[in-house]
Tab-separated table of C-alpha atoms in Angstrom:
chain	number	residue	atom	x	y	z
A	20	UNK	CA	0.593	-0.144	0.134
A	21	UNK	CA	1.627	3.198	-0.967
A	22	UNK	CA	-0.204	5.959	1.601
A	23	UNK	CA	1.842	3.536	4.583
A	24	UNK	CA	5.490	3.816	4.516
A	25	UNK	CA	5.493	4.647	0.903
A	26	UNK	CA	4.494	1.522	-0.163
A	27	UNK	CA	7.453	-0.467	1.829
A	28	UNK	CA	6.173	-4.442	2.855
A	29	UNK	CA	5.062	-4.327	5.741
A	30	UNK	CA	2.729	-6.413	8.577
A	31	UNK	CA	-0.377	-6.529	7.301
A	32	UNK	CA	-2.740	-3.950	9.729
A	33	UNK	CA	0.205	-2.277	11.525
A	34	UNK	CA	3.264	0.520	10.168
A	35	UNK	CA	5.506	-2.498	11.021
A	36	UNK	CA	7.926	-2.604	8.094
A	37	UNK	CA	9.525	-5.380	7.299
A	38	UNK	CA	13.205	-3.379	7.439
A	39	UNK	CA	12.203	-2.768	11.393
A	40	UNK	CA	12.072	-6.278	11.329
A	41	UNK	CA	15.284	-6.663	10.548
A	42	UNK	CA	16.291	-4.023	12.374
A	43	UNK	CA	15.450	-5.273	15.518
A	44	UNK	CA	16.973	-8.982	14.735
A	45	UNK	CA	20.371	-7.488	13.945
A	46	UNK	CA	20.254	-5.687	17.610
A	47	UNK	CA	20.336	-8.917	19.165
A	48	UNK	CA	16.381	-9.508	19.681
A	49	UNK	CA	14.360	-12.638	19.368
A	50	UNK	CA	11.789	-13.220	17.641
A	51	UNK	CA	9.987	-12.961	21.213
A	52	UNK	CA	11.632	-10.023	21.745
A	53	UNK	CA	10.361	-8.150	19.207
A	54	UNK	CA	6.629	-9.077	19.629
A	55	UNK	CA	7.394	-8.086	23.643
A	56	UNK	CA	8.839	-4.204	21.898
A	57	UNK	CA	6.176	-3.980	20.122
A	58	UNK	CA	4.088	-5.249	22.818
A	59	UNK	CA	4.957	-2.295	24.758
A	60	UNK	CA	4.431	0.639	22.016
A	61	UNK	CA	0.783	-0.431	21.800
A	62	UNK	CA	1.047	-3.181	19.113
A	63	UNK	CA	0.106	-6.565	18.698
A	64	UNK	CA	2.087	-9.089	16.392
A	65	UNK	CA	2.146	-12.779	16.269
A	66	UNK	CA	4.785	-15.366	15.536
A	67	UNK	CA	3.460	-16.290	12.385
A	68	UNK	CA	3.449	-12.450	11.714
A	69	UNK	CA	6.491	-11.821	12.318
A	70	UNK	CA	7.720	-15.007	10.694
A	71	UNK	CA	6.142	-14.422	7.753
A	72	UNK	CA	7.478	-10.771	7.419
A	73	UNK	CA	11.091	-12.908	7.988
A	74	UNK	CA	10.180	-14.706	4.916
A	75	UNK	CA	8.638	-12.091	3.176
A	76	UNK	CA	12.322	-9.982	2.997
A	77	UNK	CA	14.481	-13.953	2.785
A	78	UNK	CA	11.974	-14.415	-0.877
A	79	UNK	CA	12.675	-11.076	-2.240
A	80	UNK	CA	15.857	-11.804	-1.813
A	81	UNK	CA	16.499	-14.454	-3.470
A	82	UNK	CA	14.092	-13.101	-6.434
A	83	UNK	CA	16.801	-10.158	-6.544
A	84	UNK	CA	19.921	-12.213	-7.387
A	85	UNK	CA	18.490	-15.092	-9.363
A	86	UNK	CA	16.568	-11.468	-11.394
A	87	UNK	CA	20.893	-10.504	-11.164
A	88	UNK	CA	21.649	-14.110	-11.908
A	89	UNK	CA	20.263	-13.540	-14.803
A	90	UNK	CA	22.575	-9.760	-16.470
A	91	UNK	CA	25.198	-11.766	-15.740
């Protein structure tokens, strides 16, 4: 949705971007920590939603890698 974070992928029903989830994990947080941190901010997400965001990032990266391989 281009109206939410300029179209960046978000967890459905929130303004939490996939990039923010990755940032939390890069700061040595666990998925459980991410869920608790967001809950403290009034944002309720499930483990499945966080994992889905990570899957999205993984598959997007793989897609980009495959596209770039096609241009070599």
